[in-house]
mmCIF file of C-alpha atoms in Angstrom:
data_model
loop_
_atom_site.group_PDB
_atom_site.id
_atom_site.type_symbol
_atom_site.label_atom_id
_atom_site.label_comp_id
_atom_site.label_asym_id
_atom_site.label_seq_id
_atom_site.Cartn_x
_atom_site.Cartn_y
_atom_site.Cartn_z
ATOM 1 C CA MET A 1 0.106 -0.117 0.075
ATOM 2 C CA GLU A 2 3.162 2.134 0.148
ATOM 3 C CA LYS A 3 3.270 2.384 -3.450
ATOM 4 C CA ILE A 4 -0.800 3.354 -3.526
ATOM 5 C CA GLU A 5 -0.176 5.828 -0.869
ATOM 6 C CA LYS A 6 2.846 7.629 -2.783
ATOM 7 C CA ILE A 7 0.393 8.144 -6.076
ATOM 8 C CA ILE A 8 -2.547 9.289 -4.174
ATOM 9 C CA ASN A 9 -0.199 11.892 -2.230
ATOM 10 C CA GLU A 10 1.154 12.896 -5.715
ATOM 11 C CA PHE A 11 -2.049 12.926 -7.558
ATOM 12 C CA LEU A 12 -3.797 15.257 -4.549
ATOM 13 C CA LYS A 13 -0.751 17.696 -3.973
ATOM 14 C CA ASP A 14 -2.491 20.660 -6.087
ATOM 15 C CA LYS A 15 -5.811 19.999 -4.779
ATOM 16 C CA GLU A 16 -8.556 22.481 -4.389
ATOM 17 C CA ARG A 17 -11.717 20.469 -4.043
ATOM 18 C CA VAL A 18 -12.069 16.766 -4.030
ATOM 19 C CA VAL A 19 -14.588 14.113 -4.294
ATOM 20 C CA PHE A 20 -13.751 10.521 -3.298
ATOM 21 C CA LEU A 21 -16.760 8.270 -5.229
ATOM 22 C CA ALA A 22 -17.468 5.019 -3.834
ATOM 23 C CA ILE A 23 -19.276 2.670 -6.356
ATOM 24 C CA GLY A 24 -20.468 -0.851 -5.706
ATOM 25 C CA SER A 25 -23.204 -2.983 -3.878
ATOM 26 C CA GLU A 26 -23.287 -3.613 -0.349
ATOM 27 C CA LEU A 27 -25.428 -7.041 -1.480
ATOM 28 C CA ARG A 28 -22.649 -8.539 -3.498
ATOM 29 C CA GLY A 29 -19.994 -9.275 -0.886
ATOM 30 C CA ASP A 30 -16.544 -7.908 -1.857
ATOM 31 C CA ASP A 31 -18.401 -5.308 -4.179
ATOM 32 C CA ALA A 32 -18.908 -2.631 -1.374
ATOM 33 C CA ALA A 33 -15.349 -2.226 -0.776
ATOM 34 C CA GLY A 34 -15.684 1.572 -1.894
ATOM 35 C CA ILE A 35 -18.568 1.785 -0.189
ATOM 36 C CA LEU A 36 -16.994 0.781 3.428
ATOM 37 C CA ALA A 37 -13.733 2.984 2.464
ATOM 38 C CA ALA A 38 -16.219 6.173 2.137
ATOM 39 C CA ASP A 39 -18.068 5.015 5.232
ATOM 40 C CA GLU A 40 -14.554 4.949 7.048
ATOM 41 C CA LEU A 41 -13.590 8.079 5.625
ATOM 42 C CA LEU A 42 -17.421 10.055 6.516
ATOM 43 C CA LYS A 43 -15.826 8.973 10.542
ATOM 44 C CA GLU A 44 -13.035 11.397 10.051
ATOM 45 C CA ASN A 45 -13.106 14.724 10.317
ATOM 46 C CA LEU A 46 -13.141 15.860 6.698
ATOM 47 C CA PRO A 47 -12.027 19.338 5.293
ATOM 48 C CA GLU A 48 -14.797 21.531 3.654
ATOM 49 C CA ASN A 49 -12.627 20.757 0.196
ATOM 50 C CA PHE A 50 -13.361 17.098 0.424
ATOM 51 C CA LYS A 51 -16.531 15.520 -0.288
ATOM 52 C CA VAL A 52 -17.260 11.873 0.232
ATOM 53 C CA MET A 53 -20.250 10.456 -1.808
ATOM 54 C CA SER A 54 -21.755 6.802 -2.189
ATOM 55 C CA GLY A 55 -22.690 6.579 -5.816
ATOM 56 C CA TYR A 56 -23.776 2.192 -5.399
ATOM 57 C CA THR A 57 -24.507 1.037 -8.502
ATOM 58 C CA ALA A 58 -25.626 3.975 -10.314
ATOM 59 C CA PRO A 59 -22.785 6.710 -9.607
ATOM 60 C CA GLU A 60 -24.571 8.922 -12.366
ATOM 61 C CA ASN A 61 -27.330 9.730 -10.323
ATOM 62 C CA LEU A 62 -24.626 11.945 -8.104
ATOM 63 C CA THR A 63 -23.699 13.699 -11.513
ATOM 64 C CA GLY A 64 -25.433 17.079 -10.845
ATOM 65 C CA GLU A 65 -24.104 17.024 -6.874
ATOM 66 C CA ILE A 66 -20.719 16.428 -8.205
ATOM 67 C CA LYS A 67 -20.600 19.271 -11.158
ATOM 68 C CA LYS A 68 -22.290 21.714 -8.831
ATOM 69 C CA PHE A 69 -19.460 20.857 -6.009
ATOM 70 C CA ALA A 70 -17.013 21.404 -9.250
ATOM 71 C CA PRO A 71 -13.901 19.536 -7.598
ATOM 72 C CA THR A 72 -10.519 19.474 -9.166
ATOM 73 C CA HIS A 73 -9.569 16.335 -8.235
ATOM 74 C CA LEU A 74 -11.944 12.921 -8.344
ATOM 75 C CA ILE A 75 -11.276 9.682 -6.786
ATOM 76 C CA ILE A 76 -13.363 7.036 -7.871
ATOM 77 C CA CYS A 77 -12.872 3.180 -6.031
ATOM 78 C CA ASP A 78 -14.718 0.439 -6.896
ATOM 79 C CA ALA A 79 -14.113 -3.554 -6.608
ATOM 80 C CA ALA A 80 -12.264 -4.115 -9.708
ATOM 81 C CA ASP A 81 -11.160 -7.541 -11.064
ATOM 82 C CA SER A 82 -7.840 -6.736 -12.236
ATOM 83 C CA GLY A 83 -5.979 -10.116 -11.839
ATOM 84 C CA LEU A 84 -4.750 -9.385 -8.915
ATOM 85 C CA LYS A 85 -4.770 -11.421 -5.449
ATOM 86 C CA PRO A 86 -7.862 -10.598 -3.272
ATOM 87 C CA GLY A 87 -7.964 -7.713 -1.655
ATOM 88 C CA GLN A 88 -4.864 -6.172 -3.291
ATOM 89 C CA ALA A 89 -5.723 -2.533 -4.397
ATOM 90 C CA SER A 90 -4.401 -0.896 -7.837
ATOM 91 C CA ILE A 91 -4.534 2.057 -9.516
ATOM 92 C CA ILE A 92 -6.163 1.711 -12.924
ATOM 93 C CA SER A 93 -5.387 4.360 -15.646
ATOM 94 C CA THR A 94 -8.242 6.202 -17.124
ATOM 95 C CA ASP A 95 -6.874 4.907 -20.530
ATOM 96 C CA ASP A 96 -7.179 1.232 -19.400
ATOM 97 C CA ILE A 97 -10.738 1.509 -17.887
ATOM 98 C CA GLN A 98 -12.375 -0.122 -20.655
ATOM 99 C CA GLY A 99 -10.099 -3.399 -20.077
ATOM 100 C CA ALA A 100 -11.195 -3.485 -16.463
ATOM 101 C CA ALA A 101 -13.914 -5.609 -15.281
ATOM 102 C CA PHE A 102 -15.859 -3.085 -12.648
ATOM 103 C CA SER A 103 -18.380 -4.821 -10.589
ATOM 104 C CA THR A 104 -21.812 -3.289 -11.116
ATOM 105 C CA HIS A 105 -22.197 0.099 -12.318
ATOM 106 C CA MET A 106 -24.879 1.205 -14.598
ATOM 107 C CA MET A 107 -22.565 3.425 -16.935
ATOM 108 C CA PRO A 108 -19.494 2.763 -18.746
ATOM 109 C CA MET A 109 -16.923 4.557 -16.388
ATOM 110 C CA ASN A 110 -15.391 6.518 -19.368
ATOM 111 C CA VAL A 111 -18.403 7.822 -20.246
ATOM 112 C CA PHE A 112 -18.964 8.934 -16.740
ATOM 113 C CA ILE A 113 -15.832 10.471 -16.197
ATOM 114 C CA ASN A 114 -16.178 12.358 -19.812
ATOM 115 C CA TYR A 115 -19.551 13.439 -18.877
ATOM 116 C CA ILE A 116 -18.287 14.813 -15.505
ATOM 117 C CA SER A 117 -15.434 16.706 -16.612
ATOM 118 C CA HIS A 118 -16.742 18.109 -19.688
ATOM 119 C CA ASP A 119 -17.777 21.608 -18.555
ATOM 120 C CA ASN A 120 -15.188 21.388 -14.875
ATOM 121 C CA PRO A 121 -11.781 19.835 -16.629
ATOM 122 C CA LEU A 122 -10.727 17.742 -13.337
ATOM 123 C CA LYS A 123 -7.784 15.176 -12.855
ATOM 124 C CA THR A 124 -9.431 11.439 -11.788
ATOM 125 C CA LEU A 125 -7.659 8.639 -9.948
ATOM 126 C CA ILE A 126 -9.232 5.414 -10.384
ATOM 127 C CA ILE A 127 -8.560 2.598 -7.357
ATOM 128 C CA GLY A 128 -9.503 -1.012 -7.667
ATOM 129 C CA ILE A 129 -9.755 -3.312 -5.056
ATOM 130 C CA GLN A 130 -9.638 -6.950 -6.023
ATOM 131 C CA PRO A 131 -12.544 -8.636 -4.924
ATOM 132 C CA GLU A 132 -12.617 -12.359 -4.013
ATOM 133 C CA ASN A 133 -16.556 -13.309 -3.643
ATOM 134 C CA LEU A 134 -18.955 -10.911 -5.717
ATOM 135 C CA GLU A 135 -22.107 -13.562 -4.941
ATOM 136 C CA PHE A 136 -25.279 -12.281 -4.044
ATOM 137 C CA GLY A 137 -25.760 -12.089 0.204
ATOM 138 C CA ALA A 138 -22.163 -12.874 0.725
ATOM 139 C CA GLU A 139 -20.415 -11.218 3.573
ATOM 140 C CA MET A 140 -17.119 -8.945 2.787
ATOM 141 C CA THR A 141 -13.883 -10.993 3.027
ATOM 142 C CA GLU A 142 -11.563 -10.352 5.642
ATOM 143 C CA ASN A 143 -8.601 -9.358 2.688
ATOM 144 C CA VAL A 144 -10.908 -6.950 1.333
ATOM 145 C CA LYS A 145 -12.545 -5.323 4.351
ATOM 146 C CA LYS A 146 -8.753 -4.530 5.343
ATOM 147 C CA THR A 147 -7.681 -2.943 2.340
ATOM 148 C CA ALA A 148 -10.901 -0.683 2.009
ATOM 149 C CA ILE A 149 -9.968 0.491 5.865
ATOM 150 C CA ASP A 150 -6.264 1.047 4.923
ATOM 151 C CA LEU A 151 -7.170 2.924 1.786
ATOM 152 C CA SER A 152 -9.536 5.629 3.565
ATOM 153 C CA LYS A 153 -6.407 5.780 6.171
ATOM 154 C CA ILE A 154 -4.213 6.484 3.617
ATOM 155 C CA ILE A 155 -6.793 9.141 1.969
ATOM 156 C CA PHE A 156 -7.359 10.781 5.072
ATOM 157 C CA ARG A 157 -3.682 11.303 5.507
ATOM 158 C CA CYS A 158 -2.840 12.529 2.208
ATOM 159 C CA ILE A 159 -5.780 14.903 2.261
ATOM 160 C CA ASP A 160 -5.015 16.115 5.271
ATOM 161 C CA SER A 161 -1.116 16.763 4.453
#
């Protein structure tokens, strides 16, 4: 996670307003990784220029709220099958998102990002957490839960610096 922290720190160095957007379904085990990270962030004393949003399986429903906030930086967190070990986090390039198997959102991620940034150019960072179990009704696995919680701590440190 050291490498992830360095990337996030570098990504946020010129931040003005940041949105952390969690995507996933709490009904499908590890698919809720991003939602858990968002919930953990909301327990912190967050600065006014940092907004946490949970888009669940339809993040496009938040486009108006995101555009109104006019972020300079957008961090998207979702369970993503990148072929890694379960619970392993990775940075997914916006150029590569069509190749990553994101879990359960309705709108293709590249279309969503293009729409959000059309009127307000912003920097986007996508963090994927490798799921182990996406079965309906399953509990989140320990590896994924630990990564989501650790990721929230990393992001809080990075926005607080």
